[in-house]
Each structure stands twice: as C-alpha cells, then as structure tokens.
Protein backbone atom coordinates (compact mmCIF):
# COMPACT_ATOMS: atom_id res chain seq x y z
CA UNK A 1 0.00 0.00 0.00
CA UNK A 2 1.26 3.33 -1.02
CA UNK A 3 0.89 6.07 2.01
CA UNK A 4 1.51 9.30 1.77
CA UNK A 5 1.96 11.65 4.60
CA UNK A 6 -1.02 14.27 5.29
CA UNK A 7 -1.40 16.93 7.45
CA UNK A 8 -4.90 17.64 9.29
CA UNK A 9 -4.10 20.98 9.98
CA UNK A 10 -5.05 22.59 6.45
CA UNK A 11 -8.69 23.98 6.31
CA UNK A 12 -9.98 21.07 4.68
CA UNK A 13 -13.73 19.75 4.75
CA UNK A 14 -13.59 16.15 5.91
CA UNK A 15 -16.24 13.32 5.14
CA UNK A 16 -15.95 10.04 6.48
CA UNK A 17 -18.69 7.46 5.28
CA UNK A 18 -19.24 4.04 6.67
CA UNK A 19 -19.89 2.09 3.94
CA UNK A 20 -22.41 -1.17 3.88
CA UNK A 21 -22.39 -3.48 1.16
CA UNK A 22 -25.89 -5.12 -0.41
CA UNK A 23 -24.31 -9.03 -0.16
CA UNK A 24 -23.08 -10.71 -3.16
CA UNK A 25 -22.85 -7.32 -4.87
CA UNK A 26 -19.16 -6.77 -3.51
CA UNK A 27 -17.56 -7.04 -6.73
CA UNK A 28 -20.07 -4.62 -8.40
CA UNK A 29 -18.78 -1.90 -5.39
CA UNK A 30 -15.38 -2.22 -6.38
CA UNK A 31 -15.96 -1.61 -9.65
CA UNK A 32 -17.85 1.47 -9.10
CA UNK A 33 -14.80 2.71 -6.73
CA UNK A 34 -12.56 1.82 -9.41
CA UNK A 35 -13.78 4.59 -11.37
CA UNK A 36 -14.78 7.03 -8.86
CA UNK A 37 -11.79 7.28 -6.58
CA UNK A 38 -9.58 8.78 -9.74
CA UNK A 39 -12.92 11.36 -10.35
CA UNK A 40 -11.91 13.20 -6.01
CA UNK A 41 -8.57 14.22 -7.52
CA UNK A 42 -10.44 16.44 -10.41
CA UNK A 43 -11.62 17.94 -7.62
CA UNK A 44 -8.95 19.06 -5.85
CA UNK A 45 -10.44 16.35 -3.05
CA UNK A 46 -8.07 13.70 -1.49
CA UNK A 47 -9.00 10.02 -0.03
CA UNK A 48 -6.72 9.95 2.99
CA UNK A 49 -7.99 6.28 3.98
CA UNK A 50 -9.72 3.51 2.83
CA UNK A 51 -10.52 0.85 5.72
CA UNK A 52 -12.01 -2.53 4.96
CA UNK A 53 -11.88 -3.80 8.22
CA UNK A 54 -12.03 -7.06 9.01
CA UNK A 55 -14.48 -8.59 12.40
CA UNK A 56 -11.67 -8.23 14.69
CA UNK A 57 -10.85 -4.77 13.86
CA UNK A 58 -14.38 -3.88 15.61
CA UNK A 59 -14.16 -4.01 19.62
CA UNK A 60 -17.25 -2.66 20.44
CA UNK A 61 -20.83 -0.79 19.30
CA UNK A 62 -24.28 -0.85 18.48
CA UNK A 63 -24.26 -0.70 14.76
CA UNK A 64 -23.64 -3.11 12.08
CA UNK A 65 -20.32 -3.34 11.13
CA UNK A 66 -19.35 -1.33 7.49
CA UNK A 67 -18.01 -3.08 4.80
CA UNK A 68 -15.70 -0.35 4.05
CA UNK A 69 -14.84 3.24 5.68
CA UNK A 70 -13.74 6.01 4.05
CA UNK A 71 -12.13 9.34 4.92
CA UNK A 72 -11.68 11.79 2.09
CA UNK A 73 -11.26 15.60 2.67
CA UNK A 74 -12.04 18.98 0.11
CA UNK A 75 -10.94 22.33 0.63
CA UNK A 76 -14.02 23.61 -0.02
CA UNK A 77 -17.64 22.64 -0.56
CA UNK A 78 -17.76 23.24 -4.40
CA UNK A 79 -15.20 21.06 -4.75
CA UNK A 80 -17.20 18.81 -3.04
CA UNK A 81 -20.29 18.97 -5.00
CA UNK A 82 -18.38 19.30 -8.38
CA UNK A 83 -17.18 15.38 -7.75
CA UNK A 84 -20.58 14.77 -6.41
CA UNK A 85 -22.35 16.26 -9.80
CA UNK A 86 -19.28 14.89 -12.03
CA UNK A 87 -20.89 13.78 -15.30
CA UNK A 88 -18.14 11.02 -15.62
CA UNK A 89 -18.83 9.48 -11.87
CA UNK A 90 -22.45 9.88 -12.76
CA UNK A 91 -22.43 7.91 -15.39
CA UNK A 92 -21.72 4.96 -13.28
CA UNK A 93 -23.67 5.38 -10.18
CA UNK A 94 -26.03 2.49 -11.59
CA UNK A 95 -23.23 0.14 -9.74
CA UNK A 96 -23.11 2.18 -6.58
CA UNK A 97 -27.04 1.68 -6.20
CA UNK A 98 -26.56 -1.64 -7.23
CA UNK A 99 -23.97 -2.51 -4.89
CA UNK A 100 -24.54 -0.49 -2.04
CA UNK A 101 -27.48 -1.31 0.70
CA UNK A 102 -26.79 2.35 2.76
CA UNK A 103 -24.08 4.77 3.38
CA UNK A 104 -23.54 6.57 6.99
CA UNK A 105 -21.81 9.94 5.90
CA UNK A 106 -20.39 12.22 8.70
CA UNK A 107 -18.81 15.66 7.55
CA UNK A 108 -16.75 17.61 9.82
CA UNK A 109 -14.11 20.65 9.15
C-alpha cells in the first residue's frame, strides 16, 4: 500500500462514510470505486484512507459493522459537489445503487 503523509491541519472539509455493502454485490462496489476514486482528484479532493476492516478490527458498538470506511477531505464545498455532480462518476452510479445497501456519511471541518 502506497501512504503518503497528510497533514490535518489545512482547512480542509472532511467526510468520512461508513460504507455497507448489499451481499453478493461486492464485486459490483469495487468496480464502481474503481472509477470514482480517480474522479476526487479532479476535484482538488483527497482520499486519505480507505478501511475494509475485518471482524476483529471492531471491539465494540451498536451498529452493524461497514463493509468499508472512508475518509476523504475537500478544501471547499464546491469542490465537493463538483465530484458529487461529475458527469463522468455519474455515469456509473447504476453500480453504486446496485452494490450499495446504505451509506452513513459524517462531515466535519
């Protein structure tokens, strides 16, 4: 895995999204990320971490676990809704709503 050194000190808008998976569609979600992970960078956007944790990585809580978790930051919030509105990612989402039974998306500064 390639990791890159990031500060959190630059006035960034963060989103981190819990991810869950509809089952048997996994392959269908990475294709859709496959193409949409490239699309942040257009944006001037950033995906700091990408999680899939595995059932040991979870120690305690109330919800179901996420298939993936994701931390991605923007510096500003039309960057955020140009990658959001992106014709190109757009033209894909079919797999995302395919693949994807819910998303929990938490956005912070």
């Amino acid at each position: 895995m390639n990791r890159k050194s990031y500060p959190l000190t630059s006035p960034m808008i963060y989103f981190t999204q819990l991810i869950y998976i509809v089952n048997g569609q996994e392959e269908t979600f990475h294709e859709f990320e496959r193409m949409a992970i490239p699309i942040i960078g257009k944006y001037n956007g950033q995906l700091l971490l990408r999680v899939r944790p595995d059932a040991n990585a979870f120690i305690e809580g109330t919800m179901e676990n996420p298939y993936e978790i994701h931390l991605a930051s923007f510096p500003s919030e039309a960057d955020w809704e140009g990658f959001k509105n992106d014709g190109e990612r757009k033209s894909f989402l079919h797999l995302k709503e395919k693949s994807v039974k819910a998303i929990l998306l938490v956005k912070g500064a």
